[in-house]
Coordinates of C-alpha atoms in Angstrom, one line a residue:
M1 CA -4.9 15.0 10.8
S2 CA -6.1 11.4 10.6
A3 CA -3.8 10.5 7.5
F4 CA -0.6 11.5 9.6
P5 CA 1.2 8.3 10.3
G6 CA 1.9 9.3 14.0
T7 CA 2.1 12.2 16.6
F8 CA 4.4 15.1 17.1
A9 CA 6.4 15.3 20.3
F10 CA 9.2 17.7 21.5
D11 CA 12.2 16.7 23.4
E12 CA 13.8 18.7 26.2
Y13 CA 15.6 20.8 23.7
G14 CA 12.4 21.6 21.9
R15 CA 13.4 19.6 18.8
P16 CA 10.4 17.9 17.0
F17 CA 10.3 14.1 16.7
I18 CA 7.4 12.0 15.4
I19 CA 6.2 8.9 17.5
L20 CA 4.9 6.3 14.7
R21 CA 1.4 4.8 15.2
E22 CA 1.2 0.9 15.5
Q23 CA 5.0 0.6 15.3
E24 CA 5.0 -2.8 17.0
K25 CA 2.7 -4.0 14.0
Q26 CA 5.0 -3.0 11.5
K27 CA 7.9 -5.0 10.0
R28 CA 11.1 -3.0 9.0
I29 CA 14.1 -4.1 7.1
T30 CA 17.1 -1.8 6.9
G31 CA 20.4 -1.5 5.1
T32 CA 22.2 -4.4 3.7
D33 CA 19.3 -6.9 4.7
A34 CA 16.9 -4.6 2.8
I35 CA 19.0 -4.9 -0.5
K36 CA 19.7 -8.6 0.1
S37 CA 15.9 -9.3 0.3
H38 CA 15.1 -7.2 -2.8
I39 CA 17.8 -9.1 -4.9
L40 CA 16.5 -12.4 -3.6
A41 CA 12.8 -11.6 -4.9
A42 CA 14.1 -10.1 -8.1
R43 CA 16.5 -13.4 -8.7
Q44 CA 13.4 -15.5 -8.2
I45 CA 11.3 -13.8 -10.7
A46 CA 14.1 -13.6 -13.3
S47 CA 14.8 -17.7 -12.9
T48 CA 11.1 -18.2 -13.5
L49 CA 11.2 -16.5 -16.8
K50 CA 14.8 -17.7 -17.7
T51 CA 13.8 -20.9 -19.0
S52 CA 11.3 -19.5 -21.6
L53 CA 14.0 -17.6 -23.3
G54 CA 14.9 -18.3 -27.0
P55 CA 13.6 -20.5 -29.6
K56 CA 13.8 -23.7 -27.4
G57 CA 12.3 -21.9 -24.4
L58 CA 9.5 -23.4 -22.6
D59 CA 5.9 -22.1 -22.1
K60 CA 4.3 -21.4 -18.8
I61 CA 0.6 -22.3 -17.6
M62 CA -1.1 -19.3 -15.7
V63 CA -4.2 -20.2 -13.8
S64 CA -5.9 -17.0 -12.6
G65 CA -8.1 -17.0 -9.5
D66 CA -11.4 -17.8 -11.5
G67 CA -9.9 -20.8 -13.1
D68 CA -8.9 -19.1 -16.4
V69 CA -6.0 -21.0 -18.0
T70 CA -3.4 -19.0 -20.1
V71 CA -0.5 -20.7 -22.0
T72 CA 2.2 -18.4 -22.9
N73 CA 5.8 -17.9 -23.8
D74 CA 5.6 -14.0 -23.8
G75 CA 7.4 -12.4 -20.7
A76 CA 5.1 -9.4 -20.3
T77 CA 2.1 -11.8 -20.3
I78 CA 3.7 -14.1 -17.5
M79 CA 4.7 -11.4 -15.6
K80 CA 1.4 -9.7 -15.8
M81 CA -0.4 -12.6 -14.7
M82 CA 1.8 -13.8 -11.9
E83 CA 0.7 -12.9 -8.6
V84 CA 3.4 -11.1 -7.1
D85 CA 3.2 -9.8 -3.7
H86 CA 6.8 -8.6 -3.1
E87 CA 7.4 -4.9 -3.7
I88 CA 10.3 -5.5 -5.8
G89 CA 8.6 -8.2 -7.8
K90 CA 6.1 -5.5 -8.8
L91 CA 9.0 -3.4 -10.0
M92 CA 10.1 -6.1 -12.1
V93 CA 6.6 -6.6 -13.6
Q94 CA 6.5 -3.0 -14.6
L95 CA 9.9 -3.4 -16.0
S96 CA 8.8 -6.1 -18.4
Q97 CA 5.6 -3.9 -19.0
S98 CA 7.7 -0.9 -20.0
Q99 CA 9.7 -2.8 -22.4
D100 CA 6.5 -4.2 -24.0
D101 CA 4.9 -0.8 -24.3
E102 CA 8.0 0.8 -25.6
I103 CA 9.1 -2.0 -28.2
G104 CA 6.9 -5.0 -27.9
D105 CA 9.7 -7.5 -28.0
G106 CA 12.4 -8.7 -25.8
T107 CA 10.4 -8.6 -22.4
T108 CA 11.8 -11.8 -21.3
G109 CA 15.5 -10.9 -22.1
V110 CA 15.2 -7.6 -19.9
V111 CA 14.1 -9.2 -16.9
V112 CA 16.6 -11.9 -17.1
L113 CA 19.4 -9.3 -17.4
A114 CA 17.7 -7.1 -14.6
G115 CA 18.0 -10.5 -12.2
A116 CA 21.6 -11.2 -13.3
L117 CA 22.7 -7.6 -12.6
L118 CA 21.1 -7.8 -9.1
E119 CA 22.8 -11.2 -8.5
Q120 CA 26.1 -9.7 -9.4
A121 CA 25.6 -6.7 -7.3
E122 CA 25.1 -9.0 -4.3
G123 CA 28.6 -10.1 -4.7
L124 CA 30.0 -6.9 -4.7
I125 CA 28.0 -5.8 -1.7
D126 CA 29.4 -8.8 0.2
R127 CA 32.9 -7.6 -0.7
G128 CA 32.1 -4.2 1.0
I129 CA 31.6 -1.9 -2.0
H130 CA 28.9 0.7 -1.4
P131 CA 25.6 0.1 -3.2
I132 CA 25.8 3.8 -4.8
R133 CA 29.3 3.1 -6.1
I134 CA 27.8 -0.3 -7.7
A135 CA 24.8 1.7 -9.2
D136 CA 27.1 4.4 -10.5
G137 CA 29.4 1.8 -12.1
F138 CA 26.5 -0.2 -13.7
E139 CA 25.2 3.1 -15.2
L140 CA 28.7 3.7 -16.9
A141 CA 29.1 0.1 -17.9
A142 CA 25.6 0.5 -19.6
Q143 CA 26.7 3.3 -21.6
C144 CA 29.8 1.6 -22.7
A145 CA 27.6 -1.5 -23.8
V146 CA 25.4 0.9 -25.8
K147 CA 28.3 2.3 -27.4
Q148 CA 29.6 -1.0 -28.4
L149 CA 26.0 -2.0 -29.8
E150 CA 26.0 1.2 -32.0
A151 CA 29.6 0.2 -33.3
I152 CA 28.5 -3.4 -34.2
A153 CA 24.9 -2.5 -35.6
V154 CA 24.6 -3.1 -39.4
P155 CA 22.3 -0.8 -41.3
F156 CA 19.2 -2.6 -42.6
P157 CA 17.4 -2.1 -46.1
I158 CA 13.7 -1.4 -45.7
D159 CA 12.5 -2.1 -49.2
P160 CA 8.6 -2.9 -49.7
Q161 CA 9.4 -4.5 -53.0
N162 CA 12.0 -6.9 -51.2
K163 CA 10.4 -8.2 -48.1
E164 CA 12.5 -11.2 -47.4
P165 CA 14.8 -9.7 -45.0
L166 CA 12.1 -8.4 -43.0
V167 CA 10.3 -11.7 -43.0
Q168 CA 13.5 -13.2 -41.7
I169 CA 13.4 -10.9 -38.8
A170 CA 9.7 -11.5 -38.0
M171 CA 10.5 -15.4 -38.0
T172 CA 13.3 -14.7 -35.3
T173 CA 10.7 -13.2 -33.2
L174 CA 8.2 -16.0 -33.7
G175 CA 10.8 -18.7 -33.1
S176 CA 10.3 -19.1 -29.7
K177 CA 6.5 -19.0 -29.9
I178 CA 3.8 -21.6 -30.1
V179 CA 3.0 -20.4 -33.9
N180 CA 6.3 -21.7 -35.2
K181 CA 4.7 -24.8 -37.0
C182 CA 3.4 -22.1 -39.5
H183 CA 6.5 -20.0 -38.8
R184 CA 6.9 -18.4 -42.2
Q185 CA 3.2 -17.7 -43.0
M186 CA 2.8 -15.8 -39.8
A187 CA 5.9 -13.8 -40.5
E188 CA 4.7 -12.9 -43.8
M189 CA 1.3 -11.7 -42.6
A190 CA 3.1 -9.5 -39.8
V191 CA 5.3 -8.0 -42.5
D192 CA 2.6 -7.3 -44.9
A193 CA 0.3 -5.8 -42.5
V194 CA 3.0 -3.4 -41.1
L195 CA 4.1 -2.5 -44.7
N196 CA 0.5 -1.7 -45.8
V197 CA 0.0 0.9 -43.0
A198 CA 3.5 2.2 -42.7
D199 CA 4.8 5.5 -44.0
I200 CA 8.1 4.7 -45.0
E201 CA 9.2 8.5 -45.7
K202 CA 8.1 9.4 -42.3
K203 CA 9.3 6.3 -40.5
D204 CA 6.1 5.8 -38.8
V205 CA 3.6 2.9 -38.5
N206 CA 0.0 3.6 -37.1
F207 CA -0.8 0.4 -35.2
E208 CA -4.6 1.7 -34.8
L209 CA -5.0 0.5 -38.5
I210 CA -4.0 -3.1 -37.9
K211 CA -6.7 -5.0 -36.2
I212 CA -6.4 -8.6 -35.0
E213 CA -9.3 -10.9 -34.8
T214 CA -9.3 -14.4 -33.5
K215 CA -11.7 -17.1 -34.2
V216 CA -11.5 -20.6 -32.7
G217 CA -11.9 -23.5 -35.1
G218 CA -9.9 -24.6 -38.0
R219 CA -6.2 -24.9 -38.3
M220 CA -3.5 -22.2 -37.6
E221 CA -2.7 -22.5 -41.2
D222 CA -6.1 -21.2 -42.2
S223 CA -5.1 -17.7 -40.8
V224 CA -5.3 -14.8 -43.4
L225 CA -4.4 -11.1 -43.7
V226 CA -7.5 -9.2 -44.9
K227 CA -6.9 -6.0 -46.8
G228 CA -10.0 -4.3 -45.3
V229 CA -11.9 -4.8 -42.1
V230 CA -13.2 -8.0 -40.4
V231 CA -16.1 -7.5 -38.2
D232 CA -17.5 -10.3 -35.9
K233 CA -21.1 -9.5 -36.8
T234 CA -23.6 -10.7 -39.5
M235 CA -26.4 -9.0 -41.5
S236 CA -29.1 -8.2 -39.2
H237 CA -31.7 -10.2 -40.9
A238 CA -31.0 -13.7 -42.3
Q239 CA -32.7 -13.2 -45.6
M240 CA -30.4 -10.2 -46.5
P241 CA -27.8 -10.9 -49.3
K242 CA -24.5 -12.3 -48.0
T243 CA -22.6 -10.8 -50.8
L244 CA -22.5 -7.2 -52.0
R245 CA -20.4 -5.6 -54.7
D246 CA -19.5 -1.9 -55.2
V247 CA -21.1 -1.0 -51.7
K248 CA -21.9 2.4 -50.5
L249 CA -21.8 2.2 -46.8
A250 CA -24.0 4.6 -44.3
I251 CA -22.0 4.6 -41.1
L252 CA -24.4 5.5 -38.5
T253 CA -24.2 6.1 -34.7
C254 CA -27.8 7.1 -34.4
P255 CA -30.4 4.4 -33.2
F256 CA -33.0 3.1 -35.7
E257 CA -36.1 3.9 -33.5
P258 CA -38.7 6.5 -33.3
P259 CA -37.9 9.5 -31.1
K260 CA -38.8 8.8 -27.5
P261 CA -40.6 11.2 -25.3
K262 CA -38.2 13.0 -22.7
T263 CA -38.5 11.0 -19.2
K264 CA -40.1 14.2 -17.6
H265 CA -43.1 14.1 -20.1
K266 CA -45.7 11.5 -19.8
L267 CA -47.7 10.0 -22.8
D268 CA -51.1 8.5 -21.7
V269 CA -52.5 6.1 -24.1
T270 CA -56.1 5.7 -23.0
S271 CA -57.9 4.2 -26.1
A272 CA -57.2 1.8 -29.1
E273 CA -57.4 4.9 -31.5
D274 CA -54.6 6.4 -29.6
Y275 CA -52.6 3.4 -29.6
R276 CA -53.2 2.9 -33.3
A277 CA -52.2 6.6 -34.0
L278 CA -49.0 6.1 -31.9
R279 CA -48.1 2.9 -33.7
E280 CA -48.7 4.7 -37.2
Y281 CA -46.5 7.5 -36.1
E282 CA -43.7 5.1 -35.3
Q283 CA -44.2 3.2 -38.6
E284 CA -44.0 6.5 -40.5
K285 CA -41.0 7.6 -38.6
F286 CA -39.3 4.1 -39.5
V287 CA -40.2 4.4 -43.1
E288 CA -38.8 7.9 -43.1
M289 CA -35.5 7.0 -41.6
V290 CA -35.0 4.1 -43.8
K291 CA -36.0 6.3 -47.0
M292 CA -33.4 9.0 -45.8
V293 CA -30.6 6.4 -45.9
K294 CA -31.7 5.0 -49.3
D295 CA -32.2 8.3 -50.8
A296 CA -28.4 9.2 -49.6
G297 CA -27.6 6.3 -52.1
A298 CA -26.6 3.9 -49.4
T299 CA -26.6 0.1 -50.2
L300 CA -25.4 -1.1 -46.7
A301 CA -26.3 0.6 -43.3
I302 CA -23.6 0.0 -40.6
C303 CA -25.4 0.8 -37.3
Q304 CA -23.5 1.2 -34.0
W305 CA -26.8 0.6 -32.1
G306 CA -29.3 -1.9 -32.4
F307 CA -32.8 -1.7 -33.9
D308 CA -35.7 -3.8 -33.3
D309 CA -37.5 -6.5 -35.4
E310 CA -39.9 -3.9 -37.0
A311 CA -37.1 -1.7 -38.2
N312 CA -35.2 -4.8 -39.2
H313 CA -38.2 -6.1 -41.4
L314 CA -38.7 -2.7 -42.9
L315 CA -35.1 -2.7 -44.0
L316 CA -35.5 -6.0 -45.5
Q317 CA -38.5 -4.8 -47.5
H318 CA -36.8 -1.7 -48.7
E319 CA -33.7 -4.1 -49.8
L320 CA -31.3 -2.1 -47.5
P321 CA -29.0 -4.7 -46.1
A322 CA -27.9 -3.5 -42.3
V323 CA -25.3 -4.6 -39.7
R324 CA -26.1 -3.7 -36.0
W325 CA -24.3 -3.5 -32.9
V326 CA -21.0 -2.7 -34.7
G327 CA -18.5 -1.7 -31.8
G328 CA -16.8 1.9 -31.7
P329 CA -13.2 0.8 -32.6
E330 CA -14.8 -1.1 -35.6
I331 CA -16.8 1.6 -36.8
E332 CA -13.8 4.0 -36.8
L333 CA -11.7 1.6 -38.6
I334 CA -14.7 1.0 -41.1
A335 CA -14.8 4.8 -41.9
I336 CA -11.2 5.1 -42.2
A337 CA -11.1 2.2 -44.7
T338 CA -14.1 3.0 -46.7
G339 CA -13.2 6.8 -46.7
G340 CA -16.8 7.4 -45.1
R341 CA -17.9 9.7 -42.4
I342 CA -19.6 8.5 -39.0
V343 CA -23.0 10.3 -39.1
P344 CA -24.5 10.9 -35.7
R345 CA -28.1 12.2 -37.0
F346 CA -30.2 10.9 -40.1
E347 CA -30.9 14.4 -41.1
E348 CA -27.0 14.9 -41.6
L349 CA -26.8 12.0 -43.9
T350 CA -25.9 13.0 -47.5
A351 CA -24.3 11.2 -50.4
D352 CA -20.7 12.5 -49.9
K353 CA -20.6 11.1 -46.3
L354 CA -21.0 7.5 -47.6
G355 CA -18.0 5.2 -47.4
S356 CA -17.4 2.8 -50.5
A357 CA -16.1 -0.7 -50.8
G358 CA -15.7 -3.0 -53.7
L359 CA -16.9 -6.1 -51.8
V360 CA -18.6 -6.8 -48.7
R361 CA -19.3 -10.6 -48.0
E362 CA -20.3 -12.9 -45.1
I363 CA -18.1 -15.9 -44.4
S364 CA -19.0 -18.7 -42.3
F365 CA -16.7 -21.0 -40.4
G366 CA -17.1 -25.0 -40.3
T367 CA -20.3 -26.4 -39.6
S368 CA -21.1 -23.9 -36.8
K369 CA -23.3 -20.9 -37.3
D370 CA -20.4 -18.6 -36.6
K371 CA -20.3 -15.8 -39.3
M372 CA -18.1 -12.8 -39.8
L373 CA -18.3 -9.8 -42.2
I374 CA -15.4 -9.1 -44.5
I375 CA -15.2 -5.4 -46.0
E376 CA -12.6 -5.6 -48.6
E377 CA -11.3 -3.7 -51.8
C378 CA -11.7 -0.3 -49.9
L379 CA -10.6 3.2 -51.0
N380 CA -8.1 3.5 -48.4
S381 CA -6.4 0.0 -48.4
K382 CA -4.3 1.0 -45.3
A383 CA -6.5 -0.5 -42.5
V384 CA -5.9 -4.3 -42.6
T385 CA -7.2 -7.0 -40.3
I386 CA -5.3 -10.2 -39.3
L387 CA -7.7 -13.1 -38.7
L388 CA -6.2 -15.8 -36.7
R389 CA -7.6 -19.3 -36.5
G390 CA -6.6 -22.3 -34.0
G391 CA -7.8 -25.3 -32.3
N392 CA -8.7 -23.6 -29.0
A393 CA -9.1 -20.4 -27.4
M394 CA -5.6 -20.5 -25.6
I395 CA -4.0 -21.2 -29.0
T396 CA -5.4 -18.3 -30.7
A397 CA -4.8 -16.1 -27.7
E398 CA -1.0 -16.9 -27.8
A399 CA -1.1 -16.5 -31.6
K400 CA -2.3 -13.0 -31.0
R401 CA 0.4 -12.2 -28.6
S402 CA 2.8 -13.8 -30.8
I403 CA 1.8 -11.7 -33.8
H404 CA 1.6 -8.6 -32.0
D405 CA 5.5 -9.3 -31.0
A406 CA 6.3 -9.7 -34.8
L407 CA 4.4 -6.6 -35.7
C408 CA 6.3 -4.5 -33.1
V409 CA 9.5 -5.7 -34.2
V410 CA 9.0 -4.8 -37.9
R411 CA 7.5 -1.4 -36.6
S412 CA 10.8 -0.7 -34.6
L413 CA 12.8 -1.6 -37.8
V414 CA 10.9 0.9 -40.0
K415 CA 11.5 3.6 -37.2
D416 CA 15.1 2.6 -36.8
S417 CA 16.3 0.3 -39.3
R418 CA 19.8 -0.6 -37.8
I419 CA 20.0 -4.2 -36.4
V420 CA 22.3 -6.4 -34.4
Y421 CA 22.8 -10.1 -34.4
G422 CA 20.7 -12.3 -32.0
G423 CA 21.3 -15.4 -30.3
G424 CA 23.5 -13.9 -27.5
A425 CA 26.0 -12.5 -30.1
S426 CA 25.4 -8.8 -29.3
E427 CA 25.5 -9.6 -25.5
I428 CA 28.7 -11.4 -25.7
S429 CA 30.3 -8.6 -27.8
C430 CA 29.2 -6.0 -25.3
S431 CA 30.2 -8.1 -22.5
L432 CA 33.8 -8.4 -23.9
A433 CA 33.8 -4.4 -24.5
V434 CA 32.8 -3.8 -20.9
A435 CA 35.3 -6.2 -19.6
K436 CA 38.0 -4.5 -21.7
E437 CA 36.9 -0.9 -20.5
A438 CA 37.1 -2.2 -16.8
D439 CA 40.9 -2.7 -17.2
Q440 CA 41.4 0.9 -18.0
L441 CA 39.6 2.1 -14.9
S442 CA 41.5 2.9 -11.6
T443 CA 38.5 3.4 -9.4
L444 CA 36.3 1.1 -7.5
E445 CA 33.7 1.1 -10.5
Q446 CA 36.0 -1.4 -12.5
Y447 CA 34.4 -4.1 -10.0
A448 CA 30.9 -2.9 -11.1
F449 CA 32.3 -3.0 -14.8
R450 CA 33.3 -6.6 -14.6
S451 CA 30.2 -7.6 -12.8
F452 CA 28.1 -5.9 -15.6
A453 CA 30.2 -7.8 -18.1
V454 CA 29.4 -11.1 -16.4
A455 CA 25.5 -10.3 -16.0
L456 CA 25.3 -9.5 -19.9
E457 CA 26.7 -13.2 -20.2
S458 CA 23.5 -14.4 -18.5
I459 CA 21.5 -14.3 -21.8
P460 CA 23.8 -16.3 -24.0
L461 CA 24.3 -18.9 -21.1
A462 CA 20.3 -19.1 -20.6
L463 CA 19.9 -19.7 -24.5
A464 CA 22.6 -22.4 -24.3
E465 CA 21.2 -24.0 -21.3
N466 CA 17.5 -24.1 -22.7
S467 CA 18.8 -25.5 -26.1
G468 CA 20.5 -28.5 -24.2
L469 CA 23.9 -27.5 -24.7
H470 CA 26.8 -27.0 -22.0
P471 CA 26.3 -23.5 -21.1
I472 CA 29.7 -22.6 -19.6
E473 CA 31.6 -24.7 -22.6
T474 CA 29.4 -22.8 -25.1
L475 CA 30.1 -19.4 -23.8
S476 CA 33.8 -19.7 -23.3
E477 CA 34.2 -20.9 -26.9
L478 CA 32.0 -18.2 -28.3
K479 CA 33.8 -15.6 -26.4
S480 CA 37.3 -16.7 -27.4
R481 CA 36.1 -17.0 -31.1
Q482 CA 34.7 -13.5 -31.0
V483 CA 38.0 -12.2 -29.8
A484 CA 40.1 -14.3 -32.1
E485 CA 38.3 -13.7 -35.3
N486 CA 36.9 -10.2 -34.3
C487 CA 33.4 -11.3 -35.5
P488 CA 30.5 -10.0 -33.4
N489 CA 27.9 -12.2 -35.3
L490 CA 29.0 -15.4 -33.3
G491 CA 26.3 -16.4 -31.1
V492 CA 24.5 -19.6 -29.5
D493 CA 23.7 -22.0 -32.1
C494 CA 20.1 -22.9 -30.5
M495 CA 19.0 -25.1 -33.5
L496 CA 22.2 -27.1 -33.4
T497 CA 23.0 -26.7 -36.7
G498 CA 26.8 -26.9 -36.2
D499 CA 27.2 -23.0 -37.3
S500 CA 27.5 -20.2 -34.9
D501 CA 27.3 -17.3 -37.3
M502 CA 24.0 -15.7 -36.8
K503 CA 24.3 -13.7 -40.0
K504 CA 24.0 -17.1 -41.9
H505 CA 20.9 -18.1 -39.9
N506 CA 19.5 -14.6 -40.4
V507 CA 18.9 -14.4 -36.6
V508 CA 18.9 -10.5 -36.1
E509 CA 17.3 -8.1 -33.5
S510 CA 16.5 -4.4 -33.9
L511 CA 19.2 -2.1 -32.4
H512 CA 16.6 -0.1 -30.7
S513 CA 15.2 -2.9 -28.9
K514 CA 18.5 -4.2 -27.7
K515 CA 19.6 -0.8 -26.3
Q516 CA 16.4 -0.4 -24.7
Q517 CA 16.7 -3.7 -22.9
I518 CA 20.1 -2.9 -21.5
L519 CA 19.1 0.7 -20.3
L520 CA 15.9 -0.2 -18.9
A521 CA 17.3 -3.3 -16.9
T522 CA 20.2 -0.9 -15.5
Q523 CA 17.7 1.9 -14.5
L524 CA 15.6 -0.4 -12.6
V525 CA 18.7 -2.3 -10.8
K526 CA 20.1 1.4 -9.9
M527 CA 16.9 2.1 -8.2
I528 CA 16.7 -1.1 -6.3
L529 CA 20.2 -0.7 -5.0
K530 CA 19.3 2.9 -3.6
I531 CA 16.6 1.3 -1.3
D532 CA 17.9 0.6 2.0
D533 CA 14.7 0.7 4.3
V534 CA 11.4 -1.0 3.9
R535 CA 8.4 -0.8 6.2
S536 CA 5.6 -2.9 5.8
K537 CA 2.6 -4.0 7.7
N538 CA 3.2 -7.6 9.3
Q539 CA 1.7 -10.4 7.4
G540 CA -0.1 -11.4 10.6
D541 CA -2.5 -8.4 10.5

């Protein structure tokens, strides 16, 4: 019974009750105070992220306990690296994480929206409305907003021949990131990578086939998309050829070494003859292994494990180039790309299990000894690798996160090709629709509806603020214009071009991502509003 938090006792009527252990050491908040404390925590986190929303959003520096520095604009990464102690803060972190896992983009927006909803809920609680009624009202309002999103969504043509519209969308995603100095190039790389591996008929994109490699040094403009596999390894011997054409690859997961005696047997070498015999036996085995690989017709051995210098020397003598210590995911990717089979034992190696590639070359970077292998012109050209360059590790890491967001957006469009306009335009349109719906309601939920409409406006307000515009003036003007012109494409002109029509700017977002943002934020807010009792250990203990 040690895990039980207290002891059982019975009152004079025989009714059981529990006496909780260490009650004086616990902190307890109940009722409205609990909800208020949660709202405060969530608002603080949302206000931290608010400034990194939009193309003029600012980056954050996160320093981990052991001094690692990360500079990022990606909502999910900021949330993951923030040291959050408050239990509600942790829920917000999971919220951005689930948006990242599901869509890959919109991680900042979803947290800002949840914070704004909770801020509005606080005002309603102060007016004496029960939290459950607020939560139910928010749920209905979210459904109304999603309905409006579907009404204003525009079909989007996915045509591998005409990539321009997709590139524009990827550029929208990358607009707020550090990579926007080679904005277009990155967007094109992301689109090409997705279209290479996408199955347009099935509306499916297998992300396993897209690998992102980073290499410090060089400019960001030197980043390339390789139709094949890039492995951060070199040929095992410096004198092996650096470029191979029409290669047959043997993909091995067995080590190049003679069979070892099992641990329970002991091998005594007592004389020089015995040692010589053992050495000859090992040599024989090595030669046999190399011969097996050569006989199968392989011209390059890719090995998951290492091999010692003797094997390396033999491979060089037999003119069989090899790469050692290639990791598991890379081995799989090479097998998919070259159409080869992964062979676990030398005896099983046959000619039909070899993969084939048109070109395998080693590239070196700058003046350093950094080298990488590129396997290109493969049978199955679906596997692609994005090789990112940058001045330092922080920039390449942030470029990797940015390109991941762009890949995710293009993928969600392949899956559901409807779009809404960005720049806060769709949020303003939903806000107007929800506010209009509120006037039709006669129940208490109409207050929640109006608050939901105000919360939706937090996104365009944050965008305007981050762009150096007057937030309230900008929002009022956009709302009145959207109603007067019946045009849901009008959003915040972040780039100060003087035109608010997001259609002309090509600022678009996938409908799926926007719907998910509203639904996830509302779900979390409902959950937080239903918590009215928190017990936690006192900080002093």
